[in-house]
CSV table of C-alpha atoms and ligand atoms in Angstrom, one decimal:
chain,number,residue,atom,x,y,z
T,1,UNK,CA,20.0,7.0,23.8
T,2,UNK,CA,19.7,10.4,22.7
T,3,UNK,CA,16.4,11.4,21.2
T,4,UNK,CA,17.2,15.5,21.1
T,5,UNK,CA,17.1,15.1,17.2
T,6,UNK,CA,15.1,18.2,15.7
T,7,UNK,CA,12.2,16.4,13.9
T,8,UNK,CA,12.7,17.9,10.4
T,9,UNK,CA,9.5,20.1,10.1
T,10,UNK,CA,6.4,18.7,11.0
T,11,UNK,CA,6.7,19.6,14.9
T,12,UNK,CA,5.0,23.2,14.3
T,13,UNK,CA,1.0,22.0,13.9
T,14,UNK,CA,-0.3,24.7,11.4
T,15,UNK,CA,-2.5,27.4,12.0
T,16,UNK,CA,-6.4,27.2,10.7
T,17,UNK,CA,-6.5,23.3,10.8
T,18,UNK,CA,-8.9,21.6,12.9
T,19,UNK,CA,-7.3,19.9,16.1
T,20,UNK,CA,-10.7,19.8,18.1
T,21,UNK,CA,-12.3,16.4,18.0
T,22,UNK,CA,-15.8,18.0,18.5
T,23,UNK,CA,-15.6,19.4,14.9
T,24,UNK,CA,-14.7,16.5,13.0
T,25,UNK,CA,-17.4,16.0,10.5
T,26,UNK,CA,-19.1,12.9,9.8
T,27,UNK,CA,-17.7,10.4,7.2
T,28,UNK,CA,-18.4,7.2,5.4
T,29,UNK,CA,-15.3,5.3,4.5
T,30,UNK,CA,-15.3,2.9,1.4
T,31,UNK,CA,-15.8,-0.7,2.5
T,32,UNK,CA,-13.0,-2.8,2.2
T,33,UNK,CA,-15.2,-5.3,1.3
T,34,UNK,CA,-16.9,-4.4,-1.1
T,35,UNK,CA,-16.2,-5.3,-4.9
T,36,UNK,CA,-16.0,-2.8,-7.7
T,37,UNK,CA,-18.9,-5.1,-9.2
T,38,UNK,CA,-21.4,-5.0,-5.9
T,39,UNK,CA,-20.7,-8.6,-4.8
T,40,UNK,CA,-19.5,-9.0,-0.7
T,41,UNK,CA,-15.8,-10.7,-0.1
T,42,UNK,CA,-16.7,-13.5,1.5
T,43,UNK,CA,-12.7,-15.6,2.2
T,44,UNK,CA,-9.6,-14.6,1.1
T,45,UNK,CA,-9.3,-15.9,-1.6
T,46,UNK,CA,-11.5,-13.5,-3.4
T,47,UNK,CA,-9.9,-10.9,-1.3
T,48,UNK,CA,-6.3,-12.1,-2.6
T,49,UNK,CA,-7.7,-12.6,-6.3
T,50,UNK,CA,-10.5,-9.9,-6.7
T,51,UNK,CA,-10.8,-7.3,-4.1
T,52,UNK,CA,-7.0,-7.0,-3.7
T,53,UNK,CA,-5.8,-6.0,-6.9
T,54,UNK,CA,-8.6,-3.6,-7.3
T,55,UNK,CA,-8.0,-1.6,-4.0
T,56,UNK,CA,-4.2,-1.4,-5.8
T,57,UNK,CA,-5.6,-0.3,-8.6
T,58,UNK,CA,-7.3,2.6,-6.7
T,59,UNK,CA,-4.6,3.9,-4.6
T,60,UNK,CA,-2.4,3.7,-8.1
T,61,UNK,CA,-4.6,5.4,-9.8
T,62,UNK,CA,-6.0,8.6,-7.6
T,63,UNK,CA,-3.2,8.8,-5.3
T,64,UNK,CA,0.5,7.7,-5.5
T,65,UNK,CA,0.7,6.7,-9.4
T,66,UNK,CA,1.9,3.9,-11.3
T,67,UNK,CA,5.7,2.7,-10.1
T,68,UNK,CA,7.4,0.9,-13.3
T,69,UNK,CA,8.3,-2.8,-12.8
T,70,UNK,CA,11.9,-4.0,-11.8
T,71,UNK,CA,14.4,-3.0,-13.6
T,72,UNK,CA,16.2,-6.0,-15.5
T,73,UNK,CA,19.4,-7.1,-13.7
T,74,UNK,CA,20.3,-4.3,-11.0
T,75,UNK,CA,24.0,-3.5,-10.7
T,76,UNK,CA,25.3,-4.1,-7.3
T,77,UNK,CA,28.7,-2.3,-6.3
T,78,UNK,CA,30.5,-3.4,-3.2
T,79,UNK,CA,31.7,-0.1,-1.3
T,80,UNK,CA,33.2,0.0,1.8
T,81,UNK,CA,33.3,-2.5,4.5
T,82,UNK,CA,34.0,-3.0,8.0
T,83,UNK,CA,33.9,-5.8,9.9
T,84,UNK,CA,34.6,-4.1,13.2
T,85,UNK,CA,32.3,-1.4,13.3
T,86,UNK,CA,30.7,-0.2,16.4
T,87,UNK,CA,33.4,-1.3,18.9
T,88,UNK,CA,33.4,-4.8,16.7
T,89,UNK,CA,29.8,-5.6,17.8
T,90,UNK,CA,29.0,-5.4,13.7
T,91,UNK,CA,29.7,-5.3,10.2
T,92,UNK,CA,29.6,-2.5,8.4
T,93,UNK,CA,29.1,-2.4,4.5
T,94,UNK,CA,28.1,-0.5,2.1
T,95,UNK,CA,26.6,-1.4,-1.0
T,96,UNK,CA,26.0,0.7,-4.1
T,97,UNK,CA,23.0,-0.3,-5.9
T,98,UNK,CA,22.9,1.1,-9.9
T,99,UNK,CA,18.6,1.8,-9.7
T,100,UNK,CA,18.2,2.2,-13.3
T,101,UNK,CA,20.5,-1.2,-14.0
T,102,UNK,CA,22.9,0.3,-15.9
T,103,UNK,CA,26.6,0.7,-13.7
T,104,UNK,CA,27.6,4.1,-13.3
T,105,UNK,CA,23.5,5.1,-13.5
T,106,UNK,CA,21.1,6.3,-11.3
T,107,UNK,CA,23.4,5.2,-7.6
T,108,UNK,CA,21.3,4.3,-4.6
T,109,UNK,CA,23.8,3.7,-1.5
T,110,UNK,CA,22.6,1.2,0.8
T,111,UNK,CA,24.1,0.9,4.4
T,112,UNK,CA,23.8,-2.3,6.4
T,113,UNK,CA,25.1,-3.3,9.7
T,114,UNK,CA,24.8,-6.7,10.3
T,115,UNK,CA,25.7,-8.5,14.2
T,116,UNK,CA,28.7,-9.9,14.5
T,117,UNK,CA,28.6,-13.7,15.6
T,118,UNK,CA,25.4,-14.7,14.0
T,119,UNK,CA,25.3,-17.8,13.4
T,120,UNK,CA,22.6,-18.2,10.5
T,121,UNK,CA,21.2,-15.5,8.3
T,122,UNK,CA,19.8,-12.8,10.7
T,123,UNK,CA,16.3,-10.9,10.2
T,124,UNK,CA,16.5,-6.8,9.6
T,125,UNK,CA,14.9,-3.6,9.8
T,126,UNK,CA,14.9,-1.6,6.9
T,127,UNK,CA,14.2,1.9,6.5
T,128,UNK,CA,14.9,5.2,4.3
T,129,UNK,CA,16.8,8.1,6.4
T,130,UNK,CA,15.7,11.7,5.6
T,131,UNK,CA,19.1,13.2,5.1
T,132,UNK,CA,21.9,10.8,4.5
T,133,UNK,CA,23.1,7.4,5.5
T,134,UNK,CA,25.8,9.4,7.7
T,135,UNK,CA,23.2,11.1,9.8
T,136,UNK,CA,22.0,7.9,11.5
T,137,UNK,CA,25.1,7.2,13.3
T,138,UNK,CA,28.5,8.8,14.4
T,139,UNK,CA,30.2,6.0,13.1
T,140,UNK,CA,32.9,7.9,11.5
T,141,UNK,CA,33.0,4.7,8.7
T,142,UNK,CA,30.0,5.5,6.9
T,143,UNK,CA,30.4,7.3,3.7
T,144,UNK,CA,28.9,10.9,3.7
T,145,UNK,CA,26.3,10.5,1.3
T,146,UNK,CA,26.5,12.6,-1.8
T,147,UNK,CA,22.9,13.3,-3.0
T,148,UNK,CA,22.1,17.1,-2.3
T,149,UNK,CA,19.3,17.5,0.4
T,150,UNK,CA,17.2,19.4,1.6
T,151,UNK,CA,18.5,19.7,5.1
T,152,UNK,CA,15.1,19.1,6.6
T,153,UNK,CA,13.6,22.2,5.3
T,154,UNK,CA,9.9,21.4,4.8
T,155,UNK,CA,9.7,23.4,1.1
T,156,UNK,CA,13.8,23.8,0.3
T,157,UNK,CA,14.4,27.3,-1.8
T,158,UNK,CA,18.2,25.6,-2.0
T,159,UNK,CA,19.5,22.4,-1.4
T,160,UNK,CA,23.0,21.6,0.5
T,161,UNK,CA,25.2,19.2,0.0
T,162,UNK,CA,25.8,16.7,3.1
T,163,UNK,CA,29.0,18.0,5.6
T,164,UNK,CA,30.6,16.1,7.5
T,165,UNK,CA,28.8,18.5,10.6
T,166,UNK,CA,25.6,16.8,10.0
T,167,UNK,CA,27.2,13.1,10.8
T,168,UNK,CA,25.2,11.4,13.7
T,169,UNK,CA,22.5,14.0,13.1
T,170,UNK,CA,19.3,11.6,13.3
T,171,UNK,CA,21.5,9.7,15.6
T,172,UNK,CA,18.3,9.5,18.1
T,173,UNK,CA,15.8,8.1,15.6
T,174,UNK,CA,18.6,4.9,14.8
T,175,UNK,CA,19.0,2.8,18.4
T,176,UNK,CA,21.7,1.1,16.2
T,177,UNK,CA,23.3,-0.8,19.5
T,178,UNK,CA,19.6,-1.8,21.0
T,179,UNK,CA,18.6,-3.2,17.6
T,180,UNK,CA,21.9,-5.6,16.8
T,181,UNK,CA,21.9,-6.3,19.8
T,182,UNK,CA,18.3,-7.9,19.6
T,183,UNK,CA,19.9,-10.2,16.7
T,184,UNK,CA,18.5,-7.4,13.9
T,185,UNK,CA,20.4,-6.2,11.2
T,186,UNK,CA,19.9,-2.7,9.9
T,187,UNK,CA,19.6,-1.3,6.5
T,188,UNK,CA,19.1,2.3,5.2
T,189,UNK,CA,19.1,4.4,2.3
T,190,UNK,CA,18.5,7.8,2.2
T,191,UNK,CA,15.5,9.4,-0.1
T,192,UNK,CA,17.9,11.7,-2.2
T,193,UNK,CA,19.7,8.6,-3.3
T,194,UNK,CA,16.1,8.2,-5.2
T,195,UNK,CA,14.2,11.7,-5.0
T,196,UNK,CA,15.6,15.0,-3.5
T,197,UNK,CA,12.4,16.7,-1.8
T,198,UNK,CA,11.6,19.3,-3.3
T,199,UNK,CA,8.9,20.2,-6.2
T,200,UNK,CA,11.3,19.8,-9.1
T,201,UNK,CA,13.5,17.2,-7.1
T,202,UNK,CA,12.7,14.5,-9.8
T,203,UNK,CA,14.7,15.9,-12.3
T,204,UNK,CA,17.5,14.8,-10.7
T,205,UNK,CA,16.0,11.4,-9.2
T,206,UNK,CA,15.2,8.4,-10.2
T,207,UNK,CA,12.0,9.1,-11.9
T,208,UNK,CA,14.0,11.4,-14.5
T,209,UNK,CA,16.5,8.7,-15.0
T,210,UNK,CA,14.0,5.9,-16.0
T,211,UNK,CA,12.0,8.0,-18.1
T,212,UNK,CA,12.6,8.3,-21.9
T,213,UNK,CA,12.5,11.9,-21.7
T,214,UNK,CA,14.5,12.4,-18.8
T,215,UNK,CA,14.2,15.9,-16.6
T,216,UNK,CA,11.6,16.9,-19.9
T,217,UNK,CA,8.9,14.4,-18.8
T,218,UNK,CA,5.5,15.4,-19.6
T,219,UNK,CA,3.6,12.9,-16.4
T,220,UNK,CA,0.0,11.1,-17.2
T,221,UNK,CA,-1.9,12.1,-14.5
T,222,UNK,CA,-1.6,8.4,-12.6
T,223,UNK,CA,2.2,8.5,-13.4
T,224,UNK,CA,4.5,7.7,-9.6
T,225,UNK,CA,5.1,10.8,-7.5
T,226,UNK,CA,7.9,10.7,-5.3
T,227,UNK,CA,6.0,8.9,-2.7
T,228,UNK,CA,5.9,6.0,-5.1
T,229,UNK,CA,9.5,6.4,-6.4
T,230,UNK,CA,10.7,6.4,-2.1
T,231,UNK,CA,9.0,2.9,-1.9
T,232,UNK,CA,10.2,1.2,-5.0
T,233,UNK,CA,13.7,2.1,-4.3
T,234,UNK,CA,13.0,0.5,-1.3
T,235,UNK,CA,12.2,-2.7,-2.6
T,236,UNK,CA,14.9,-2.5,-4.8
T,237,UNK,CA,17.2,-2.5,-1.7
T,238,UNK,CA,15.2,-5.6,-0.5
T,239,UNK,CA,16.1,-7.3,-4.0
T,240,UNK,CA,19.2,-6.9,-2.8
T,241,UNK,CA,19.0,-8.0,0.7
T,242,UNK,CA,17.7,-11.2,-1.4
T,243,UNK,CA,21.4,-11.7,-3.0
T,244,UNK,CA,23.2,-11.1,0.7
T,245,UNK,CA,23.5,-14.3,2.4
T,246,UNK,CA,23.9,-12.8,6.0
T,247,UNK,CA,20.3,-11.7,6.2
T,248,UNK,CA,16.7,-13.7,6.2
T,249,UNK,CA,14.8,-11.8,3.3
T,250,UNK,CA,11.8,-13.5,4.5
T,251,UNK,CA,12.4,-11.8,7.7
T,252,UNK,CA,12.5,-8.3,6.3
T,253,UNK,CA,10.4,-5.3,8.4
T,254,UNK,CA,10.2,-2.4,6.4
T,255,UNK,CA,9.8,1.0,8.7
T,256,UNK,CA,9.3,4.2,7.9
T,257,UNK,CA,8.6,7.6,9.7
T,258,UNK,CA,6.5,10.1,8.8
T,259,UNK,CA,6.7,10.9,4.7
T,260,UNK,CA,9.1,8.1,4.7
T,261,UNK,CA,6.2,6.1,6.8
T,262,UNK,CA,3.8,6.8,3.9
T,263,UNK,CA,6.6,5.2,1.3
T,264,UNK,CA,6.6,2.4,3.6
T,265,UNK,CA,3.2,1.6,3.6
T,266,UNK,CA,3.0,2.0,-0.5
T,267,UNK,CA,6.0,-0.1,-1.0
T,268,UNK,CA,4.6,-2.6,1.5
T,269,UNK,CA,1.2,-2.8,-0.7
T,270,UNK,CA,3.3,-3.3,-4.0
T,271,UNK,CA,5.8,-5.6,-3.1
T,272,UNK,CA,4.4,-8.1,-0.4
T,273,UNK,CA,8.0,-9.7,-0.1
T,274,UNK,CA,8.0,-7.3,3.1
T,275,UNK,CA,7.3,-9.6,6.0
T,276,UNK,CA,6.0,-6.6,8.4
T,277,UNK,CA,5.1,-3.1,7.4
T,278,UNK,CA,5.3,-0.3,10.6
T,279,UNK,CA,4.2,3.1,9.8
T,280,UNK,CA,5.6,5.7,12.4
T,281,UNK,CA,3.6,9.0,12.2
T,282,UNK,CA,3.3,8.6,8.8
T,283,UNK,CA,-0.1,11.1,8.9
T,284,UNK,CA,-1.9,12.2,5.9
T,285,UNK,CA,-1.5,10.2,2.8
T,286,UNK,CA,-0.4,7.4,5.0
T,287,UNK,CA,-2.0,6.0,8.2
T,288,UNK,CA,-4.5,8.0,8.9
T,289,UNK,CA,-7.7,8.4,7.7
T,290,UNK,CA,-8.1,11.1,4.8
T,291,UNK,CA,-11.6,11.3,5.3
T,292,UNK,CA,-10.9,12.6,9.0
T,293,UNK,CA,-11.0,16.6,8.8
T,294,UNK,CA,-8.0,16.4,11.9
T,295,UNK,CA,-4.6,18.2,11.1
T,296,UNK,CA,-3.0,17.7,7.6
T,297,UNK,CA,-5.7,17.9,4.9
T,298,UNK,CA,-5.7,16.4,1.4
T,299,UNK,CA,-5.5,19.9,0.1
T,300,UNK,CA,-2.6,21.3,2.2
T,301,UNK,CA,-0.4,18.1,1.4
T,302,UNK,CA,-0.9,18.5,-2.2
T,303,UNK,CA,-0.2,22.4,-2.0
T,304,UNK,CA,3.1,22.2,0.3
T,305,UNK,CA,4.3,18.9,-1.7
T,306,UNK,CA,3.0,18.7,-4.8
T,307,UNK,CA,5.1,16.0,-6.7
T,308,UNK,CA,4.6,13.5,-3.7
T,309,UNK,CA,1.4,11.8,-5.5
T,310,UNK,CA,0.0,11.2,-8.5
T,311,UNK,CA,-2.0,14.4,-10.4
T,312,UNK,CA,-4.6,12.9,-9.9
T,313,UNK,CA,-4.7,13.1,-6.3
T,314,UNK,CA,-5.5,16.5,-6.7
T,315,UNK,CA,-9.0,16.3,-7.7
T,316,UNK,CA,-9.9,15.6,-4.1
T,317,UNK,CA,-8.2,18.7,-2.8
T,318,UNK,CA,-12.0,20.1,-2.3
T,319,UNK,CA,-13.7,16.3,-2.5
T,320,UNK,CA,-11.8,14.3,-0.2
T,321,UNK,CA,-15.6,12.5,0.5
T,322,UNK,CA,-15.6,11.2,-3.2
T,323,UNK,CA,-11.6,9.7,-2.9
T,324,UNK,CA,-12.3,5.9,-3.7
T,325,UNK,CA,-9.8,4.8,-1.4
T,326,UNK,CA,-9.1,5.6,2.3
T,327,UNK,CA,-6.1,4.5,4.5
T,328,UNK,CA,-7.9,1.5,6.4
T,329,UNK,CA,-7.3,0.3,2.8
T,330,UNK,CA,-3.5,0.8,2.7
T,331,UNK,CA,-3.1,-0.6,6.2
T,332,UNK,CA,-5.4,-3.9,4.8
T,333,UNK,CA,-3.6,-3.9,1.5
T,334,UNK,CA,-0.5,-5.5,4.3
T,335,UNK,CA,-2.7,-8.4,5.3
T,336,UNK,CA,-2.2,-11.3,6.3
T,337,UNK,CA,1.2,-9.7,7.3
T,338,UNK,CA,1.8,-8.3,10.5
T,339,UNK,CA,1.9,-4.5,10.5
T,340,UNK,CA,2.3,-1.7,13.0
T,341,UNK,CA,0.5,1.8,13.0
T,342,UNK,CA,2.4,4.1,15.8
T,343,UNK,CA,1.1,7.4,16.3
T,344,UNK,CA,2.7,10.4,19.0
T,345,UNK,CA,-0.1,12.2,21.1
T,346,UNK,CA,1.2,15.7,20.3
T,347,UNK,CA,1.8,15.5,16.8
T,348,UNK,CA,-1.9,16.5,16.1
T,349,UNK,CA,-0.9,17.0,12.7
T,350,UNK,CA,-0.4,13.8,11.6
T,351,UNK,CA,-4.1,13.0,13.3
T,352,UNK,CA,-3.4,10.1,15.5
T,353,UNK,CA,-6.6,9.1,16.5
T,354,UNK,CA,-6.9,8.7,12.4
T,355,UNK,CA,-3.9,6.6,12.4
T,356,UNK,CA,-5.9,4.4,15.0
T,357,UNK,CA,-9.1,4.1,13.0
T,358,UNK,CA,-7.6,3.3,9.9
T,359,UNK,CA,-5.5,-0.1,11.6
T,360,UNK,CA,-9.2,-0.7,13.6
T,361,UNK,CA,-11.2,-0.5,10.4
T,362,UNK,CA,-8.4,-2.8,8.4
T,363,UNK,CA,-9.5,-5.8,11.1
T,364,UNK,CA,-12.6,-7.3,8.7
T,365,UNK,CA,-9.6,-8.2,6.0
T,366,UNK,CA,-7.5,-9.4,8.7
T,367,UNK,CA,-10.1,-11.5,9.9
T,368,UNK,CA,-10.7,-13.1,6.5
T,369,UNK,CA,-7.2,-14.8,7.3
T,370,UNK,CA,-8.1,-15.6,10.6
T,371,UNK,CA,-6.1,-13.2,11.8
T,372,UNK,CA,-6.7,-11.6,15.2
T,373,UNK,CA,-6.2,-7.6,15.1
T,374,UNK,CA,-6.4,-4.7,17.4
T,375,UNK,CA,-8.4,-6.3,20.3
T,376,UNK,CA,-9.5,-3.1,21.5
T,377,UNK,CA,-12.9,-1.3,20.0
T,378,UNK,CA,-11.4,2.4,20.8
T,379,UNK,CA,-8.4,4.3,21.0
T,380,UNK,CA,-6.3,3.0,24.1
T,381,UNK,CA,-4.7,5.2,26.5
T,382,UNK,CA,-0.9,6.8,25.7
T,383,UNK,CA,2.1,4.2,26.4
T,384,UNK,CA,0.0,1.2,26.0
T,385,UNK,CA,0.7,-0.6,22.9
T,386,UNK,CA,-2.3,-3.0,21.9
T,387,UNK,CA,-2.9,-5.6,19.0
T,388,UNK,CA,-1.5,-9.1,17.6
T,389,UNK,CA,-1.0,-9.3,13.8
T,390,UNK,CA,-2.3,-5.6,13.5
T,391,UNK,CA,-0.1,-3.6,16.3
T,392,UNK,CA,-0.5,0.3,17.4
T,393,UNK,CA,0.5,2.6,20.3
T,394,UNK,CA,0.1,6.3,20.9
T,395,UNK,CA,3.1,7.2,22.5
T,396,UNK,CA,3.4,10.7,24.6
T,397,UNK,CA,5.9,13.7,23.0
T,398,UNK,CA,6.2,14.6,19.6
T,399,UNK,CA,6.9,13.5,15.7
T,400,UNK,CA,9.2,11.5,16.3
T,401,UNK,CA,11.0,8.0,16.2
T,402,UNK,CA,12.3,7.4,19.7
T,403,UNK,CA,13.4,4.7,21.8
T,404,UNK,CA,10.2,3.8,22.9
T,405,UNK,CA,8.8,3.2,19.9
T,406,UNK,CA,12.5,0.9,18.8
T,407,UNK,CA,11.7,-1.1,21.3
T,408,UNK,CA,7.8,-2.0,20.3
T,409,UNK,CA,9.0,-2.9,16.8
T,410,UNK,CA,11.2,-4.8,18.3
T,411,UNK,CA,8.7,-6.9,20.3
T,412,UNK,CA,6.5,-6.9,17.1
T,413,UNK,CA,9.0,-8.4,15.2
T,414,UNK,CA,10.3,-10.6,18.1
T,415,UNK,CA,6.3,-12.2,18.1
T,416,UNK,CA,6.1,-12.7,14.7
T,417,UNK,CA,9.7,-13.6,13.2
T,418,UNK,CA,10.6,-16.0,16.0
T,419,UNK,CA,7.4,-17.3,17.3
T,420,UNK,CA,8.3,-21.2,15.5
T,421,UNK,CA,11.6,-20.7,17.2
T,422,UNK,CA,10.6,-20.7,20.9
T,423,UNK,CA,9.0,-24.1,21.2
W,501,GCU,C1,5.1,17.6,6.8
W,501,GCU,C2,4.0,17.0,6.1
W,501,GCU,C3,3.6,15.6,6.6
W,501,GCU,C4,4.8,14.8,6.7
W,501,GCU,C5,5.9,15.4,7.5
W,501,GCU,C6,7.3,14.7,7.5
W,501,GCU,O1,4.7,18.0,8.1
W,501,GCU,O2,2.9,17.9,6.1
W,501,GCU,O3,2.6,15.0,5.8
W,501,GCU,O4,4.5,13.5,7.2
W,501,GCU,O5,6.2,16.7,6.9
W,501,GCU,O6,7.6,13.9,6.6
W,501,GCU,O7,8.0,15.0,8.5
């Protein structure tokens, strides 16, 4: 499987950030623990009741806003559908999905490909695409999407409209084959269907279309960026994947790479129907640690994309020490689920040793559950992928999504979606 896909931006590490381990500065990271009112989580039932809830609060609050609740009755439009698709090893189908519950709305297209031959309803990967549903597959089936893009430029002065040229383009980063073949179905959407990336992107997105005021939205400070809006479209796609009878929404593993990683990880802390979360590079403002000064900063993520979080992410441009949340937080806001951090040795910008502290320092809520997590105390060595209900590698090469890494969610999911099965 090819993996020659040009990562979209973030391969170039910027100049004037730290990459030297020597120089990162000493931090204290809020404790998980730790209740707004003093008092110490002791089982997890306070954690699930108390401490819970308020770490949402937090990360709603300072950093990727406040999403709206489901819409009432979502549309659902059956598009196109083939049930020999991929040399007849799977069904095809689109589905249109009307995001603002009102046919001929706001239209978020998802694409799933389910095995052919299963005999019950069949577990899946889902996962937003950066620049169309056609781009993860030459399937010559799949409808080019129709949401402008930005074609993978990191700060878009135009957008284009998808070609039929740019078909199979991310084919590297979608091991369609390896994964059906491992009894997985596999759903996308792409993140123009419910943002296009840019600064002003949300005037034609989703958050325009549920607001009153449309495209002239004044936002409260803790209103959803589009970090926020990426994830709840996702779990509106899982509210369909609840309606389709083919697939085990129980069995749902949400994945996401990279700012699509850090949407996974949101959406996986607002809507715990996702069974396993998996983060692939997802960097600043997902799995690693903000309080790290490694790569990305608070303040460069904010400049670069400003309408990704909340406003009031902002304040800690220049304070990232006073920030009451950090990303051990997000990774513990997924327990008792299983989730995955994965991290690539070159992409320094995304700080992978970060990535690796924040899944360590998530373990005390794990443990709460019982649940066993990274059983290593330091950052294991490239290619070795560690942990039970809490899972991370550090893969060699770049910011990426490769086979390699396919093939440990895989296992992941294999452990904890099948385990009763075996005996
Ligand atoms: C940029 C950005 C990262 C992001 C990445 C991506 O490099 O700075 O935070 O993860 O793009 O989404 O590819």
């Amino acid at each position: 499987m090819s993996t020659t896909f040009t990562p979209d931006d973030a391969d170039a590490q910027s100049a004037g950030y730290n990459y030297d381990e020597s120089k990162v500065a000493s931090y204290t990271l809020p404790d998980p623990l730790l209740c707004a009112d003093g008092t110490k989580v002791t089982d997890a039932k306070i954690w699930r009741e108390k401490r819970r809830p308020e770490i949402l609060e937090l990360f709603r609050t300072h950093m990727y806003g406040r999403s709206p609740a489901k819409p009432a009755g979502l549309v659902y439009e059956a598009g196109a559908t083939d049930t020999k698709a991929l040399g007849g090893k799977a069904t095809r189908r689109e589905i249109h999905i009307f995001l603002d519950g009102k046919k001929g709305g706001h239209r978020m297209t998802l694409l799933l490909y389910l095995p052919n031959g299963a005999k019950q309803p069949v577990p899946a990967f889902l996962g937003m695409n950066f620049e169309g549903n056609h781009t993860i597959d030459a399937d010559p089936g799949i409808t080019i999407s129709e949401q402008w893009t930005s074609d993978g430029k990191e700060r878009p002065d135009k957008l284009v409209k998808p070609a039929e040229t740019t078909r199979g383009k991310s084919i590297g980063r979608w091991p369609l084959e390896m994964i059906l073949a491992r009894g997985y179905a596999v759903a996308t959407v792409a993140r123009a269907d419910v943002e296009p990336d840019y600064a002003t992107g949300w005037k034609h997105g989703l958050r325009a279309a549920l607001s009153k005021d449309g495209a002239n939205t004044q936002w409260n400070t803790d209103d959803w960026g589009a970090v926020a809006a990426w994830g709840w479209g996702l779990s509106r796609a899982l509210d369909y994947l609840e309606t389709d009878k083919a697939v085990d929404s129980k069995r749902v593993a949400l994945l996401g790479h990279s700012r699509l990683g850090k949407a996974a990880l949101w959406a996986g802390a607002e809507d715990e129907r996702f069974a396993i979360v998996i983060s692939n590079n997802s960097g600043e403002g997902g799995a690693a640690l903000a309080r790290r000064n490694f790569g990305e900063t608070v303040e460069r993520i904010n400049t670069s994309f400003p309408h990704w979080f909340c406003t009031n992410f902002k304040k800690y441009n220049q304070d990232v020490h006073h920030l009451p949340v950090d990303a051990h937080q997000l990774i513990a806001l997924a327990a008792p689920r299983p989730v995955y951090v994965a991290s690539a040795e070159e992409d320094k910008w995304a700080d992978p040793k970060g990535e690796f502290l924040s899944a360590k320092f998530a373990e005390p809520v794990y443990r709460l559950f019982n649940k066993a997590g990274l059983g290593v105390a330091s950052w294991p060595p490239v290619n070795t992928p560690v942990g039970d209900v809490i899972g991370y590698h550090l893969r060699t090469g770049k910011h990426d999504v490769t086979d390699y890494d396919w093939a440990r969610y895989l296992d992941f999911a294999d452990r904890h979606f099948r385990k009763e099965k075996k005996n």
